Amino acid sequence: ILMQRLQAYKFELMPNGEQTRSMRRFVGACRFVYNRALAWQKEQYELNPKIKFSYLVLQNQLPNLKKDEQTSWLKEIPSQALQCALRDLESAYKNFFAKRASFPRFKKKGVRDSYRYPQGFKVEECNNRLFLPKLGWVRYRKHRNIEGIPKNLTISQQGGKWYASIQTEREVETPLHPSTTAAGIDVGVAKFATLSSGEIFEPKNSFRNKAQRLARYQRAMSRKTKFSKNWQKAKRKINKLHTTIANIRRDYLHKTSTAIGKNHAMIVIE
């Protein structure tokens, strides 16, 4: 029996200076369009809480924004990326009305900066590069082969680095686990995880190991004039260290969950 599998492959990009500046502009433009549409929808919602606007209503406002002299710079941004930002807003509103999430909030600069290409991009694995609309060819660090048909591509920034996440689609056979055992997991603080079989996984404590260095960086930043060049450099060092801590923790979680999943067909969590 074949099943459809969606899988994402994330790679670090190696853009040049001009491409980096363009990606920052694209991210900022998508954030601007999202917040602008959210502000308009918020006004309409306060006037009539029952009113709902579809993606088409929001999309029809894009041409007017591009014609306006104050926002004519949106013409330089990939249209598909702006449309995806509006689709994300529509999804946020649907989740709110379905009581699955709170009311949509405005996006902040530097928090989950990203934008998406639903089509128009190209993947050239033999040369380790991607073609992105209005950016051209961008090299990436290839650490694995891409399986399946690329469907969309998301550009994101984290810890001062840019990443491309390529979502693919392919058909695979329904997996059959070789093991027949089951295990229960108790997650704690002193012990990261304890299995019903008695196996114990110790915590990684990546934050505790980097706490001293982090405190030193934070003291150095506090002595600098806020928003100055040196303050921004110090802040980037802190963000980079936070990213390192998060990567260590994420790597440990993936390795631990993989080890447990390979050895047990059924896993029960408290």
PDB file of C-alpha atoms in Angstrom:
ATOM      1  CA  ILE A   1       0.000   0.000   0.000  1.00  0.00           C
ATOM      2  CA  LEU A   2       1.403   3.370  -1.024  1.00  0.00           C
ATOM      3  CA  MET A   3       0.957   6.513   1.033  1.00  0.00           C
ATOM      4  CA  GLN A   4       1.716  10.148   0.251  1.00  0.00           C
ATOM      5  CA  ARG A   5       4.548  11.621   2.287  1.00  0.00           C
ATOM      6  CA  LEU A   6       5.316  15.302   2.778  1.00  0.00           C
ATOM      7  CA  GLN A   7       8.860  15.956   3.978  1.00  0.00           C
ATOM      8  CA  ALA A   8      10.924  19.110   4.463  1.00  0.00           C
ATOM      9  CA  TYR A   9      14.666  19.447   3.847  1.00  0.00           C
ATOM     10  CA  LYS A  10      16.379  22.379   5.532  1.00  0.00           C
ATOM     11  CA  PHE A  11      19.682  23.750   4.232  1.00  0.00           C
ATOM     12  CA  GLU A  12      21.865  26.681   5.212  1.00  0.00           C
ATOM     13  CA  LEU A  13      22.170  29.275   2.447  1.00  0.00           C
ATOM     14  CA  MET A  14      25.380  31.029   1.406  1.00  0.00           C
ATOM     15  CA  PRO A  15      24.097  34.293  -0.135  1.00  0.00           C
ATOM     16  CA  ASN A  16      26.287  37.207  -1.176  1.00  0.00           C
ATOM     17  CA  GLY A  17      25.857  40.692   0.272  1.00  0.00           C
ATOM     18  CA  GLU A  18      23.315  41.877  -2.271  1.00  0.00           C
ATOM     19  CA  GLN A  19      21.195  38.741  -1.894  1.00  0.00           C
ATOM     20  CA  THR A  20      21.260  39.068   1.900  1.00  0.00           C
ATOM     21  CA  ARG A  21      20.013  42.657   1.696  1.00  0.00           C
ATOM     22  CA  SER A  22      17.286  41.622  -0.739  1.00  0.00           C
ATOM     23  CA  MET A  23      16.087  38.808   1.539  1.00  0.00           C
ATOM     24  CA  ARG A  24      15.887  41.256   4.439  1.00  0.00           C
ATOM     25  CA  ARG A  25      13.757  43.556   2.283  1.00  0.00           C
ATOM     26  CA  PHE A  26      11.510  40.665   1.240  1.00  0.00           C
ATOM     27  CA  VAL A  27      10.987  39.580   4.847  1.00  0.00           C
ATOM     28  CA  GLY A  28      10.250  43.163   5.893  1.00  0.00           C
ATOM     29  CA  ALA A  29       7.781  43.628   3.032  1.00  0.00           C
ATOM     30  CA  CYS A  30       5.888  40.430   3.907  1.00  0.00           C
ATOM     31  CA  ARG A  31       5.724  41.549   7.534  1.00  0.00           C
ATOM     32  CA  PHE A  32       4.458  44.987   6.441  1.00  0.00           C
ATOM     33  CA  VAL A  33       1.715  43.519   4.232  1.00  0.00           C
ATOM     34  CA  TYR A  34       0.668  41.068   6.955  1.00  0.00           C
ATOM     35  CA  ASN A  35       0.461  43.789   9.630  1.00  0.00           C
ATOM     36  CA  ARG A  36      -1.291  46.212   7.268  1.00  0.00           C
ATOM     37  CA  ALA A  37      -3.956  43.638   6.410  1.00  0.00           C
ATOM     38  CA  LEU A  38      -4.293  42.618  10.062  1.00  0.00           C
ATOM     39  CA  ALA A  39      -4.829  46.254  11.129  1.00  0.00           C
ATOM     40  CA  TRP A  40      -7.556  46.639   8.487  1.00  0.00           C
ATOM     41  CA  GLN A  41      -9.238  43.393   9.492  1.00  0.00           C
ATOM     42  CA  LYS A  42      -9.053  44.370  13.146  1.00  0.00           C
ATOM     43  CA  GLU A  43     -10.945  47.584  12.398  1.00  0.00           C
ATOM     44  CA  GLN A  44     -13.610  45.647  10.504  1.00  0.00           C
ATOM     45  CA  TYR A  45     -13.872  43.081  13.305  1.00  0.00           C
ATOM     46  CA  GLU A  46     -14.440  45.790  15.934  1.00  0.00           C
ATOM     47  CA  LEU A  47     -17.262  47.225  13.796  1.00  0.00           C
ATOM     48  CA  ASN A  48     -18.849  43.816  13.201  1.00  0.00           C
ATOM     49  CA  PRO A  49     -17.484  40.759  15.116  1.00  0.00           C
ATOM     50  CA  LYS A  50     -19.373  38.361  12.835  1.00  0.00           C
ATOM     51  CA  ILE A  51     -17.802  39.599   9.599  1.00  0.00           C
ATOM     52  CA  LYS A  52     -15.238  37.323   7.924  1.00  0.00           C
ATOM     53  CA  PHE A  53     -12.954  38.171   5.018  1.00  0.00           C
ATOM     54  CA  SER A  54     -11.492  35.607   2.660  1.00  0.00           C
ATOM     55  CA  TYR A  55      -8.038  35.604   1.109  1.00  0.00           C
ATOM     56  CA  LEU A  56      -9.427  37.043  -2.161  1.00  0.00           C
ATOM     57  CA  VAL A  57     -10.649  40.195  -0.391  1.00  0.00           C
ATOM     58  CA  LEU A  58      -7.167  40.764   1.052  1.00  0.00           C
ATOM     59  CA  GLN A  59      -5.390  39.914  -2.195  1.00  0.00           C
ATOM     60  CA  ASN A  60      -7.427  42.484  -4.122  1.00  0.00           C
ATOM     61  CA  GLN A  61      -5.866  45.200  -1.960  1.00  0.00           C
ATOM     62  CA  LEU A  62      -2.316  44.388  -3.105  1.00  0.00           C
ATOM     63  CA  PRO A  63      -2.542  46.136  -6.524  1.00  0.00           C
ATOM     64  CA  ASN A  64      -3.766  49.316  -4.797  1.00  0.00           C
ATOM     65  CA  LEU A  65      -0.828  49.211  -2.383  1.00  0.00           C
ATOM     66  CA  LYS A  66       1.611  48.884  -5.287  1.00  0.00           C
ATOM     67  CA  LYS A  67       0.012  51.849  -7.080  1.00  0.00           C
ATOM     68  CA  ASP A  68       0.246  54.064  -3.998  1.00  0.00           C
ATOM     69  CA  GLU A  69       3.344  56.308  -4.073  1.00  0.00           C
ATOM     70  CA  GLN A  70       4.166  55.618  -0.419  1.00  0.00           C
ATOM     71  CA  THR A  71       4.135  51.840  -0.887  1.00  0.00           C
ATOM     72  CA  SER A  72       5.192  51.572  -4.543  1.00  0.00           C
ATOM     73  CA  TRP A  73       8.378  49.810  -3.376  1.00  0.00           C
ATOM     74  CA  LEU A  74       6.265  46.662  -3.023  1.00  0.00           C
ATOM     75  CA  LYS A  75       6.641  46.222  -6.803  1.00  0.00           C
ATOM     76  CA  GLU A  76      10.241  45.058  -6.182  1.00  0.00           C
ATOM     77  CA  ILE A  77       9.051  42.217  -3.910  1.00  0.00           C
ATOM     78  CA  PRO A  78       8.038  38.772  -5.266  1.00  0.00           C
ATOM     79  CA  SER A  79       4.237  38.875  -5.555  1.00  0.00           C
ATOM     80  CA  GLN A  80       3.923  35.234  -4.498  1.00  0.00           C
ATOM     81  CA  ALA A  81       5.688  35.939  -1.204  1.00  0.00           C
ATOM     82  CA  LEU A  82       3.259  38.769  -0.415  1.00  0.00           C
ATOM     83  CA  GLN A  83       0.294  36.569  -1.322  1.00  0.00           C
ATOM     84  CA  CYS A  84       1.572  33.813   0.977  1.00  0.00           C
ATOM     85  CA  ALA A  85       1.735  36.326   3.840  1.00  0.00           C
ATOM     86  CA  LEU A  86      -1.965  37.087   3.295  1.00  0.00           C
ATOM     87  CA  ARG A  87      -2.769  33.370   3.142  1.00  0.00           C
ATOM     88  CA  ASP A  88      -1.035  32.944   6.516  1.00  0.00           C
ATOM     89  CA  LEU A  89      -3.229  35.721   7.908  1.00  0.00           C
ATOM     90  CA  GLU A  90      -6.342  34.012   6.548  1.00  0.00           C
ATOM     91  CA  SER A  91      -5.289  30.746   8.241  1.00  0.00           C
ATOM     92  CA  ALA A  92      -4.719  32.621  11.516  1.00  0.00           C
ATOM     93  CA  TYR A  93      -8.243  34.072  11.313  1.00  0.00           C
ATOM     94  CA  LYS A  94      -9.784  30.689  10.527  1.00  0.00           C
ATOM     95  CA  ASN A  95      -8.061  29.187  13.571  1.00  0.00           C
ATOM     96  CA  PHE A  96      -9.362  32.075  15.700  1.00  0.00           C
ATOM     97  CA  PHE A  97     -12.992  31.689  14.570  1.00  0.00           C
ATOM     98  CA  ALA A  98     -12.710  27.898  15.013  1.00  0.00           C
ATOM     99  CA  LYS A  99     -11.473  28.570  18.584  1.00  0.00           C
ATOM    100  CA  ARG A 100      -8.188  26.772  17.908  1.00  0.00           C
ATOM    101  CA  ALA A 101      -6.045  29.859  18.563  1.00  0.00           C
ATOM    102  CA  SER A 102      -6.176  33.365  19.973  1.00  0.00           C
ATOM    103  CA  PHE A 103      -6.778  36.500  17.896  1.00  0.00           C
ATOM    104  CA  PRO A 104      -3.990  37.080  15.297  1.00  0.00           C
ATOM    105  CA  ARG A 105      -1.139  39.254  16.543  1.00  0.00           C
ATOM    106  CA  PHE A 106       1.106  41.693  14.708  1.00  0.00           C
ATOM    107  CA  LYS A 107       4.471  40.400  13.573  1.00  0.00           C
ATOM    108  CA  LYS A 108       7.640  41.852  15.092  1.00  0.00           C
ATOM    109  CA  LYS A 109      10.944  42.467  13.390  1.00  0.00           C
ATOM    110  CA  GLY A 110      13.499  39.786  14.192  1.00  0.00           C
ATOM    111  CA  VAL A 111      10.931  37.255  15.430  1.00  0.00           C
ATOM    112  CA  ARG A 112      10.483  34.270  13.085  1.00  0.00           C
ATOM    113  CA  ASP A 113      11.547  36.257  10.021  1.00  0.00           C
ATOM    114  CA  SER A 114      10.562  34.254   6.941  1.00  0.00           C
ATOM    115  CA  TYR A 115       8.787  34.293   3.598  1.00  0.00           C
ATOM    116  CA  ARG A 116       7.662  31.590   1.164  1.00  0.00           C
ATOM    117  CA  TYR A 117       7.865  30.707  -2.532  1.00  0.00           C
ATOM    118  CA  PRO A 118       4.934  28.433  -3.541  1.00  0.00           C
ATOM    119  CA  GLN A 119       6.410  28.021  -7.042  1.00  0.00           C
ATOM    120  CA  GLY A 120       8.895  29.555  -9.479  1.00  0.00           C
ATOM    121  CA  PHE A 121      12.023  28.288  -7.697  1.00  0.00           C
ATOM    122  CA  LYS A 122      14.490  25.718  -9.029  1.00  0.00           C
ATOM    123  CA  VAL A 123      16.676  23.181  -7.217  1.00  0.00           C
ATOM    124  CA  GLU A 124      20.004  22.204  -8.794  1.00  0.00           C
ATOM    125  CA  GLU A 125      21.436  19.521  -6.525  1.00  0.00           C
ATOM    126  CA  CYS A 126      24.430  18.726  -8.736  1.00  0.00           C
ATOM    127  CA  ASN A 127      25.767  22.268  -8.236  1.00  0.00           C
ATOM    128  CA  ASN A 128      24.411  22.813  -4.707  1.00  0.00           C
ATOM    129  CA  ARG A 129      22.406  25.885  -5.615  1.00  0.00           C
ATOM    130  CA  LEU A 130      18.834  27.202  -5.717  1.00  0.00           C
ATOM    131  CA  PHE A 131      17.197  29.620  -8.121  1.00  0.00           C
ATOM    132  CA  LEU A 132      14.934  32.050  -6.259  1.00  0.00           C
ATOM    133  CA  PRO A 133      12.720  34.627  -8.039  1.00  0.00           C
ATOM    134  CA  LYS A 134      14.177  38.173  -7.928  1.00  0.00           C
ATOM    135  CA  LEU A 135      17.312  36.804  -6.230  1.00  0.00           C
ATOM    136  CA  GLY A 136      18.921  34.552  -8.821  1.00  0.00           C
ATOM    137  CA  TRP A 137      21.081  31.530  -8.027  1.00  0.00           C
ATOM    138  CA  VAL A 138      21.974  31.080  -4.339  1.00  0.00           C
ATOM    139  CA  ARG A 139      24.384  28.427  -3.110  1.00  0.00           C
ATOM    140  CA  TYR A 140      23.520  26.204  -0.139  1.00  0.00           C
ATOM    141  CA  ARG A 141      25.321  23.733   2.125  1.00  0.00           C
ATOM    142  CA  LYS A 142      24.204  20.304   0.982  1.00  0.00           C
ATOM    143  CA  HIS A 143      24.269  17.618   3.681  1.00  0.00           C
ATOM    144  CA  ARG A 144      21.750  15.178   2.212  1.00  0.00           C
ATOM    145  CA  ASN A 145      19.948  14.378  -1.034  1.00  0.00           C
ATOM    146  CA  ILE A 146      16.436  15.665  -1.680  1.00  0.00           C
ATOM    147  CA  GLU A 147      13.822  12.972  -2.303  1.00  0.00           C
ATOM    148  CA  GLY A 148      10.487  13.688  -3.941  1.00  0.00           C
ATOM    149  CA  ILE A 149       9.033  16.565  -5.963  1.00  0.00           C
ATOM    150  CA  PRO A 150       9.690  20.058  -4.474  1.00  0.00           C
ATOM    151  CA  LYS A 151       6.342  21.777  -3.799  1.00  0.00           C
ATOM    152  CA  ASN A 152       7.246  24.981  -1.956  1.00  0.00           C
ATOM    153  CA  LEU A 153      10.259  26.690  -0.410  1.00  0.00           C
ATOM    154  CA  THR A 154      10.505  28.806   2.739  1.00  0.00           C
ATOM    155  CA  ILE A 155      13.343  31.255   3.410  1.00  0.00           C
ATOM    156  CA  SER A 156      14.011  31.993   7.083  1.00  0.00           C
ATOM    157  CA  GLN A 157      16.595  33.718   9.241  1.00  0.00           C
ATOM    158  CA  GLN A 158      17.890  32.398  12.532  1.00  0.00           C
ATOM    159  CA  GLY A 159      20.937  33.393  14.537  1.00  0.00           C
ATOM    160  CA  GLY A 160      22.261  35.644  11.777  1.00  0.00           C
ATOM    161  CA  LYS A 161      22.101  32.846   9.165  1.00  0.00           C
ATOM    162  CA  TRP A 162      19.674  32.227   6.321  1.00  0.00           C
ATOM    163  CA  TYR A 163      18.040  28.868   5.669  1.00  0.00           C
ATOM    164  CA  ALA A 164      15.945  27.322   2.901  1.00  0.00           C
ATOM    165  CA  SER A 165      13.342  24.719   3.817  1.00  0.00           C
ATOM    166  CA  ILE A 166      12.159  22.730   0.784  1.00  0.00           C
ATOM    167  CA  GLN A 167       8.940  20.769   1.193  1.00  0.00           C
ATOM    168  CA  THR A 168       8.686  17.727  -1.072  1.00  0.00           C
ATOM    169  CA  GLU A 169       5.981  15.229  -1.924  1.00  0.00           C
ATOM    170  CA  ARG A 170       6.447  11.562  -2.820  1.00  0.00           C
ATOM    171  CA  GLU A 171       4.771   8.194  -2.535  1.00  0.00           C
ATOM    172  CA  VAL A 172       6.231   5.597  -0.177  1.00  0.00           C
ATOM    173  CA  GLU A 173       5.171   2.214   1.054  1.00  0.00           C
ATOM    174  CA  THR A 174       3.351   2.074   4.374  1.00  0.00           C
ATOM    175  CA  PRO A 175       6.130   1.557   6.950  1.00  0.00           C
ATOM    176  CA  LEU A 176       6.183  -1.605   9.060  1.00  0.00           C
ATOM    177  CA  HIS A 177       8.114  -1.417  12.325  1.00  0.00           C
ATOM    178  CA  PRO A 178      10.552  -4.318  12.837  1.00  0.00           C
ATOM    179  CA  SER A 179      10.054  -4.272  16.610  1.00  0.00           C
ATOM    180  CA  THR A 180       7.008  -5.548  18.521  1.00  0.00           C
ATOM    181  CA  THR A 181       7.747  -4.046  21.949  1.00  0.00           C
ATOM    182  CA  ALA A 182       6.010  -1.129  23.678  1.00  0.00           C
ATOM    183  CA  ALA A 183       7.477   1.383  26.123  1.00  0.00           C
ATOM    184  CA  GLY A 184       6.165   4.064  28.448  1.00  0.00           C
ATOM    185  CA  ILE A 185       8.078   7.325  28.969  1.00  0.00           C
ATOM    186  CA  ASP A 186       8.121   9.518  32.051  1.00  0.00           C
ATOM    187  CA  VAL A 187       9.641  12.945  31.342  1.00  0.00           C
ATOM    188  CA  GLY A 188      11.219  14.773  34.261  1.00  0.00           C
ATOM    189  CA  VAL A 189      13.737  17.441  35.277  1.00  0.00           C
ATOM    190  CA  ALA A 190      16.510  15.600  37.130  1.00  0.00           C
ATOM    191  CA  LYS A 191      16.245  12.778  34.582  1.00  0.00           C
ATOM    192  CA  PHE A 192      15.304  13.847  31.064  1.00  0.00           C
ATOM    193  CA  ALA A 193      13.369  10.657  30.325  1.00  0.00           C
ATOM    194  CA  THR A 194      12.848   7.323  32.053  1.00  0.00           C
ATOM    195  CA  LEU A 195      11.487   4.322  30.133  1.00  0.00           C
ATOM    196  CA  SER A 196       9.285   1.629  31.618  1.00  0.00           C
ATOM    197  CA  SER A 197      12.122  -0.802  30.857  1.00  0.00           C
ATOM    198  CA  GLY A 198      14.335   1.077  33.325  1.00  0.00           C
ATOM    199  CA  GLU A 199      16.466   2.835  30.705  1.00  0.00           C
ATOM    200  CA  ILE A 200      17.344   6.409  31.713  1.00  0.00           C
ATOM    201  CA  PHE A 201      18.286   9.384  29.513  1.00  0.00           C
ATOM    202  CA  GLU A 202      20.246  12.091  31.313  1.00  0.00           C
ATOM    203  CA  PRO A 203      19.510  15.783  30.531  1.00  0.00           C
ATOM    204  CA  LYS A 204      21.862  17.658  28.214  1.00  0.00           C
ATOM    205  CA  ASN A 205      21.880  20.959  30.181  1.00  0.00           C
ATOM    206  CA  SER A 206      23.073  22.997  27.193  1.00  0.00           C
ATOM    207  CA  PHE A 207      21.904  26.252  28.813  1.00  0.00           C
ATOM    208  CA  ARG A 208      23.683  25.548  32.100  1.00  0.00           C
ATOM    209  CA  ASN A 209      26.938  24.819  30.283  1.00  0.00           C
ATOM    210  CA  LYS A 210      26.753  28.137  28.390  1.00  0.00           C
ATOM    211  CA  ALA A 211      25.253  30.258  31.197  1.00  0.00           C
ATOM    212  CA  GLN A 212      28.560  31.773  32.287  1.00  0.00           C
ATOM    213  CA  ARG A 213      29.487  32.914  28.795  1.00  0.00           C
ATOM    214  CA  LEU A 214      25.945  34.201  28.188  1.00  0.00           C
ATOM    215  CA  ALA A 215      26.074  36.288  31.385  1.00  0.00           C
ATOM    216  CA  ARG A 216      29.414  37.769  30.283  1.00  0.00           C
ATOM    217  CA  TYR A 217      27.971  38.749  26.888  1.00  0.00           C
ATOM    218  CA  GLN A 218      24.891  40.287  28.521  1.00  0.00           C
ATOM    219  CA  ARG A 219      27.002  42.362  30.932  1.00  0.00           C
ATOM    220  CA  ALA A 220      29.063  43.620  28.007  1.00  0.00           C
ATOM    221  CA  MET A 221      25.932  44.642  26.110  1.00  0.00           C
ATOM    222  CA  SER A 222      24.454  46.439  29.130  1.00  0.00           C
ATOM    223  CA  ARG A 223      27.510  48.752  29.255  1.00  0.00           C
ATOM    224  CA  LYS A 224      26.987  49.937  25.662  1.00  0.00           C
ATOM    225  CA  THR A 225      24.732  52.694  24.378  1.00  0.00           C
ATOM    226  CA  LYS A 226      21.407  51.204  23.389  1.00  0.00           C
ATOM    227  CA  PHE A 227      20.909  50.727  19.627  1.00  0.00           C
ATOM    228  CA  SER A 228      24.470  51.850  18.848  1.00  0.00           C
ATOM    229  CA  LYS A 229      26.676  49.861  16.437  1.00  0.00           C
ATOM    230  CA  ASN A 230      28.605  48.238  19.283  1.00  0.00           C
ATOM    231  CA  TRP A 231      25.333  47.419  21.074  1.00  0.00           C
ATOM    232  CA  GLN A 232      24.037  45.701  17.933  1.00  0.00           C
ATOM    233  CA  LYS A 233      27.280  43.699  17.604  1.00  0.00           C
ATOM    234  CA  ALA A 234      26.975  42.571  21.225  1.00  0.00           C
ATOM    235  CA  LYS A 235      23.348  41.638  20.675  1.00  0.00           C
ATOM    236  CA  ARG A 236      24.271  39.525  17.646  1.00  0.00           C
ATOM    237  CA  LYS A 237      26.802  37.620  19.778  1.00  0.00           C
ATOM    238  CA  ILE A 238      24.078  36.885  22.342  1.00  0.00           C
ATOM    239  CA  ASN A 239      21.632  35.763  19.637  1.00  0.00           C
ATOM    240  CA  LYS A 240      24.292  33.507  18.133  1.00  0.00           C
ATOM    241  CA  LEU A 241      24.945  31.888  21.528  1.00  0.00           C
ATOM    242  CA  HIS A 242      21.209  31.367  22.085  1.00  0.00           C
ATOM    243  CA  THR A 243      21.036  29.667  18.681  1.00  0.00           C
ATOM    244  CA  THR A 244      23.929  27.391  19.648  1.00  0.00           C
ATOM    245  CA  ILE A 245      22.154  26.430  22.889  1.00  0.00           C
ATOM    246  CA  ALA A 246      18.919  25.723  21.007  1.00  0.00           C
ATOM    247  CA  ASN A 247      20.736  23.652  18.361  1.00  0.00           C
ATOM    248  CA  ILE A 248      22.432  21.501  21.012  1.00  0.00           C
ATOM    249  CA  ARG A 249      19.090  20.879  22.707  1.00  0.00           C
ATOM    250  CA  ARG A 250      17.335  20.141  19.401  1.00  0.00           C
ATOM    251  CA  ASP A 251      20.092  17.760  18.312  1.00  0.00           C
ATOM    252  CA  TYR A 252      19.844  15.848  21.591  1.00  0.00           C
ATOM    253  CA  LEU A 253      16.041  15.615  21.325  1.00  0.00           C
ATOM    254  CA  HIS A 254      16.231  14.261  17.774  1.00  0.00           C
ATOM    255  CA  LYS A 255      18.870  11.672  18.636  1.00  0.00           C
ATOM    256  CA  THR A 256      17.032  10.542  21.766  1.00  0.00           C
ATOM    257  CA  SER A 257      13.629  10.281  20.076  1.00  0.00           C
ATOM    258  CA  THR A 258      15.188   8.409  17.133  1.00  0.00           C
ATOM    259  CA  ALA A 259      16.864   5.903  19.446  1.00  0.00           C
ATOM    260  CA  ILE A 260      13.598   5.272  21.318  1.00  0.00           C
ATOM    261  CA  GLY A 261      11.509   5.096  18.140  1.00  0.00           C
ATOM    262  CA  LYS A 262      13.801   2.568  16.454  1.00  0.00           C
ATOM    263  CA  ASN A 263      13.665   0.143  19.363  1.00  0.00           C
ATOM    264  CA  HIS A 264       9.940   0.246  20.188  1.00  0.00           C
ATOM    265  CA  ALA A 265       6.871  -0.091  17.955  1.00  0.00           C
ATOM    266  CA  MET A 266       4.543   1.630  20.432  1.00  0.00           C
ATOM    267  CA  ILE A 267       5.473   4.543  22.703  1.00  0.00           C
ATOM    268  CA  VAL A 268       3.202   5.894  25.434  1.00  0.00           C
ATOM    269  CA  ILE A 269       3.916   9.322  26.943  1.00  0.00           C
ATOM    270  CA  GLU A 270       2.479  10.602  30.193  1.00  0.00           C
TER     271      GLU A 270
END
